[in-house]
Amino acid sequence: MTPADPPTPPPPPHPGDPAPDLPVSVPTAKVTRRRPISPAWLIPLAALILAAILAFQSWSQRGPRLTLQFEQGHGISANDPVVYRGVRVGRVAEVSIDPAHNRISVDIELSRDASELAWGGRFWIVRPELSLTRIAGLETLIGPRYVAADLPADSNPTVTTVESPPVVRPTLSGPGLSLLLRAPALGSIRGGSPITYREVPVGTVVSIALSDDARTIEIIGRIQPEYAHLVRANTRFWNASGIALDVGLMGGLKLKAESLATVLAGGIAFATPNNPGPVVKSGHAFDVERDPVDDAAKWSPNLAIPSVIPPPEPARP
């Protein structure tokens, strides 16, 4: 056998011959489906938007920042509130010690609507106070200390700090029946002491001062409006803050006191005789006797609310 002859190559194309047909490549389209956004991404996105809104609101409501200095810190700490008339108007940002001035520095941030306090406000730290003549700040026993603020009527562009709540000198004007009570001695009477009728508190001592001639003690007492009709022109007042001892041969030793409240905090009691006089107006003056009126326990007048109550007198300067 002879080996097969190799294939004969095609003849070279002639210049005039047409081009041979070549295979054509047809492109194909590939469709890819886009995955939808997962709902899990909506939660952090919403949290981010909410945080941005809260940050903007906090920034827009932020007011001035002040540095207050006190003799004592009384347990105040960062993030404790700043309160104006019972409403929170800021917070304590930082508490530090100022060795140079031997004081406590308290930085506070006020809200924007309380910015006026930065131009003449008065600040103090509220803490529990318990004594025979003053009970205050008891809410801080179970809650945080806080910085209280007020805006005096005669405010000036200087911020001031005080160690205790400022004392506002009261006048004879105000709600209720305001009386000027003149006593020969103060005894245990203090501001805030009760004024009682038949041992029922019906008023309060609001201020105490020495008279201009220094002969008597001038006390401004305020009777609650619902009890104002109990005070008549012939009403008798006496100092009820003491304890009296009555020693008798037959009765033995007797201890007399108006009430425990008046023994501890002082007080003024009053009574009206059986033939009550007309009602009085604010500004009426009475003398306060040292000892209880002897016949006061026997008085039992009819003190019904009168149909016509006189208008209050103009306030004394």
mmCIF file with all atom_site columns, C-alpha atoms in Angstrom, residues 193-274:
data_model
loop_
_atom_site.group_PDB
_atom_site.id
_atom_site.type_symbol
_atom_site.label_atom_id
_atom_site.label_alt_id
_atom_site.label_comp_id
_atom_site.label_asym_id
_atom_site.label_entity_id
_atom_site.label_seq_id
_atom_site.pdbx_PDB_ins_code
_atom_site.Cartn_x
_atom_site.Cartn_y
_atom_site.Cartn_z
_atom_site.occupancy
_atom_site.B_iso_or_equiv
_atom_site.pdbx_formal_charge
_atom_site.auth_seq_id
_atom_site.auth_comp_id
_atom_site.auth_asym_id
_atom_site.auth_atom_id
_atom_site.pdbx_PDB_model_num
ATOM 1  C CA . SER A 1 193 ? -44.354 81.163  111.844 1.00 0.00 ? 193 SER A CA 1
ATOM 2  C CA . PRO A 1 194 ? -48.059 80.325  111.840 1.00 0.00 ? 194 PRO A CA 1
ATOM 3  C CA . ILE A 1 195 ? -50.900 82.613  112.813 1.00 0.00 ? 195 ILE A CA 1
ATOM 4  C CA . THR A 1 196 ? -53.641 80.493  114.373 1.00 0.00 ? 196 THR A CA 1
ATOM 5  C CA . TYR A 1 197 ? -57.294 80.796  115.329 1.00 0.00 ? 197 TYR A CA 1
ATOM 6  C CA . ARG A 1 198 ? -58.462 78.111  117.766 1.00 0.00 ? 198 ARG A CA 1
ATOM 7  C CA . GLU A 1 199 ? -55.151 76.317  117.022 1.00 0.00 ? 199 GLU A CA 1
ATOM 8  C CA . VAL A 1 200 ? -56.009 76.151  113.299 1.00 0.00 ? 200 VAL A CA 1
ATOM 9  C CA . PRO A 1 201 ? -53.346 77.761  111.059 1.00 0.00 ? 201 PRO A CA 1
ATOM 10 C CA . VAL A 1 202 ? -55.076 80.577  109.170 1.00 0.00 ? 202 VAL A CA 1
ATOM 11 C CA . GLY A 1 203 ? -52.125 82.787  108.253 1.00 0.00 ? 203 GLY A CA 1
ATOM 12 C CA . THR A 1 204 ? -48.378 83.248  108.251 1.00 0.00 ? 204 THR A CA 1
ATOM 13 C CA . VAL A 1 205 ? -45.769 85.695  109.494 1.00 0.00 ? 205 VAL A CA 1
ATOM 14 C CA . VAL A 1 206 ? -44.123 87.056  106.355 1.00 0.00 ? 206 VAL A CA 1
ATOM 15 C CA . SER A 1 207 ? -41.685 89.656  107.702 1.00 0.00 ? 207 SER A CA 1
ATOM 16 C CA . ILE A 1 208 ? -40.212 91.008  110.922 1.00 0.00 ? 208 ILE A CA 1
ATOM 17 C CA . ALA A 1 209 ? -38.530 94.373  111.440 1.00 0.00 ? 209 ALA A CA 1
ATOM 18 C CA . LEU A 1 210 ? -37.700 96.793  114.213 1.00 0.00 ? 210 LEU A CA 1
ATOM 19 C CA . SER A 1 211 ? -39.923 99.876  114.275 1.00 0.00 ? 211 SER A CA 1
ATOM 20 C CA . ASP A 1 212 ? -38.463 103.243 113.316 1.00 0.00 ? 212 ASP A CA 1
ATOM 21 C CA . ASP A 1 213 ? -38.340 104.368 116.952 1.00 0.00 ? 213 ASP A CA 1
ATOM 22 C CA . ALA A 1 214 ? -36.973 100.944 118.053 1.00 0.00 ? 214 ALA A CA 1
ATOM 23 C CA . ARG A 1 215 ? -39.714 100.610 120.687 1.00 0.00 ? 215 ARG A CA 1
ATOM 24 C CA . THR A 1 216 ? -41.604 97.673  119.189 1.00 0.00 ? 216 THR A CA 1
ATOM 25 C CA . ILE A 1 217 ? -41.248 94.834  116.746 1.00 0.00 ? 217 ILE A CA 1
ATOM 26 C CA . GLU A 1 218 ? -43.274 95.322  113.572 1.00 0.00 ? 218 GLU A CA 1
ATOM 27 C CA . ILE A 1 219 ? -44.567 92.087  112.118 1.00 0.00 ? 219 ILE A CA 1
ATOM 28 C CA . ILE A 1 220 ? -46.397 91.751  108.830 1.00 0.00 ? 220 ILE A CA 1
ATOM 29 C CA . GLY A 1 221 ? -48.857 88.879  109.033 1.00 0.00 ? 221 GLY A CA 1
ATOM 30 C CA . ARG A 1 222 ? -50.952 87.624  106.165 1.00 0.00 ? 222 ARG A CA 1
ATOM 31 C CA . ILE A 1 223 ? -54.291 85.877  106.775 1.00 0.00 ? 223 ILE A CA 1
ATOM 32 C CA . GLN A 1 224 ? -55.515 83.530  104.069 1.00 0.00 ? 224 GLN A CA 1
ATOM 33 C CA . PRO A 1 225 ? -58.433 84.971  102.068 1.00 0.00 ? 225 PRO A CA 1
ATOM 34 C CA . GLU A 1 226 ? -60.927 82.341  103.254 1.00 0.00 ? 226 GLU A CA 1
ATOM 35 C CA . TYR A 1 227 ? -60.208 83.266  106.891 1.00 0.00 ? 227 TYR A CA 1
ATOM 36 C CA . ALA A 1 228 ? -60.017 87.040  106.541 1.00 0.00 ? 228 ALA A CA 1
ATOM 37 C CA . HIS A 1 229 ? -63.521 87.497  108.023 1.00 0.00 ? 229 HIS A CA 1
ATOM 38 C CA . LEU A 1 230 ? -62.324 86.077  111.357 1.00 0.00 ? 230 LEU A CA 1
ATOM 39 C CA . VAL A 1 231 ? -60.334 89.234  112.090 1.00 0.00 ? 231 VAL A CA 1
ATOM 40 C CA . ARG A 1 232 ? -62.485 92.072  113.452 1.00 0.00 ? 232 ARG A CA 1
ATOM 41 C CA . ALA A 1 233 ? -61.701 95.513  114.787 1.00 0.00 ? 233 ALA A CA 1
ATOM 42 C CA . ASN A 1 234 ? -61.755 94.246  118.412 1.00 0.00 ? 234 ASN A CA 1
ATOM 43 C CA . THR A 1 235 ? -59.769 91.028  117.752 1.00 0.00 ? 235 THR A CA 1
ATOM 44 C CA . ARG A 1 236 ? -56.995 90.307  120.263 1.00 0.00 ? 236 ARG A CA 1
ATOM 45 C CA . PHE A 1 237 ? -53.583 88.917  119.286 1.00 0.00 ? 237 PHE A CA 1
ATOM 46 C CA . TRP A 1 238 ? -50.945 87.371  121.547 1.00 0.00 ? 238 TRP A CA 1
ATOM 47 C CA . ASN A 1 239 ? -47.591 85.608  121.323 1.00 0.00 ? 239 ASN A CA 1
ATOM 48 C CA . ALA A 1 240 ? -48.321 81.872  121.314 1.00 0.00 ? 240 ALA A CA 1
ATOM 49 C CA . SER A 1 241 ? -44.748 80.644  121.057 1.00 0.00 ? 241 SER A CA 1
ATOM 50 C CA . GLY A 1 242 ? -44.117 80.120  124.744 1.00 0.00 ? 242 GLY A CA 1
ATOM 51 C CA . ILE A 1 243 ? -44.952 77.527  127.357 1.00 0.00 ? 243 ILE A CA 1
ATOM 52 C CA . ALA A 1 244 ? -46.749 78.554  130.516 1.00 0.00 ? 244 ALA A CA 1
ATOM 53 C CA . LEU A 1 245 ? -46.665 76.720  133.846 1.00 0.00 ? 245 LEU A CA 1
ATOM 54 C CA . ASP A 1 246 ? -49.610 77.014  136.236 1.00 0.00 ? 246 ASP A CA 1
ATOM 55 C CA . VAL A 1 247 ? -48.883 75.798  139.732 1.00 0.00 ? 247 VAL A CA 1
ATOM 56 C CA . GLY A 1 248 ? -51.854 75.430  142.085 1.00 0.00 ? 248 GLY A CA 1
ATOM 57 C CA . LEU A 1 249 ? -52.333 73.910  145.503 1.00 0.00 ? 249 LEU A CA 1
ATOM 58 C CA . MET A 1 250 ? -55.317 71.843  144.404 1.00 0.00 ? 250 MET A CA 1
ATOM 59 C CA . GLY A 1 251 ? -54.710 71.370  140.689 1.00 0.00 ? 251 GLY A CA 1
ATOM 60 C CA . GLY A 1 252 ? -51.003 70.680  140.837 1.00 0.00 ? 252 GLY A CA 1
ATOM 61 C CA . LEU A 1 253 ? -48.701 71.542  137.966 1.00 0.00 ? 253 LEU A CA 1
ATOM 62 C CA . LYS A 1 254 ? -50.308 72.400  134.615 1.00 0.00 ? 254 LYS A CA 1
ATOM 63 C CA . LEU A 1 255 ? -48.447 72.949  131.373 1.00 0.00 ? 255 LEU A CA 1
ATOM 64 C CA . LYS A 1 256 ? -50.046 75.328  128.903 1.00 0.00 ? 256 LYS A CA 1
ATOM 65 C CA . ALA A 1 257 ? -49.013 75.641  125.267 1.00 0.00 ? 257 ALA A CA 1
ATOM 66 C CA . GLU A 1 258 ? -50.905 76.666  122.151 1.00 0.00 ? 258 GLU A CA 1
ATOM 67 C CA . SER A 1 259 ? -49.733 73.762  119.934 1.00 0.00 ? 259 SER A CA 1
ATOM 68 C CA . LEU A 1 260 ? -46.594 71.795  119.150 1.00 0.00 ? 260 LEU A CA 1
ATOM 69 C CA . ALA A 1 261 ? -46.077 73.800  115.935 1.00 0.00 ? 261 ALA A CA 1
ATOM 70 C CA . THR A 1 262 ? -46.063 77.122  117.791 1.00 0.00 ? 262 THR A CA 1
ATOM 71 C CA . VAL A 1 263 ? -43.796 75.724  120.505 1.00 0.00 ? 263 VAL A CA 1
ATOM 72 C CA . LEU A 1 264 ? -41.209 74.616  117.939 1.00 0.00 ? 264 LEU A CA 1
ATOM 73 C CA . ALA A 1 265 ? -41.468 77.378  115.328 1.00 0.00 ? 265 ALA A CA 1
ATOM 74 C CA . GLY A 1 266 ? -43.111 80.200  117.257 1.00 0.00 ? 266 GLY A CA 1
ATOM 75 C CA . GLY A 1 267 ? -46.452 81.685  116.370 1.00 0.00 ? 267 GLY A CA 1
ATOM 76 C CA . ILE A 1 268 ? -49.171 84.228  116.954 1.00 0.00 ? 268 ILE A CA 1
ATOM 77 C CA . ALA A 1 269 ? -52.709 83.380  118.017 1.00 0.00 ? 269 ALA A CA 1
ATOM 78 C CA . PHE A 1 270 ? -55.803 85.549  117.975 1.00 0.00 ? 270 PHE A CA 1
ATOM 79 C CA . ALA A 1 271 ? -59.400 85.463  119.176 1.00 0.00 ? 271 ALA A CA 1
ATOM 80 C CA . THR A 1 272 ? -62.479 87.634  118.730 1.00 0.00 ? 272 THR A CA 1
ATOM 81 C CA . PRO A 1 273 ? -64.893 88.512  121.562 1.00 0.00 ? 273 PRO A CA 1
ATOM 82 C CA . ASN A 1 274 ? -68.530 87.449  121.607 1.00 0.00 ? 274 ASN A CA 1
#
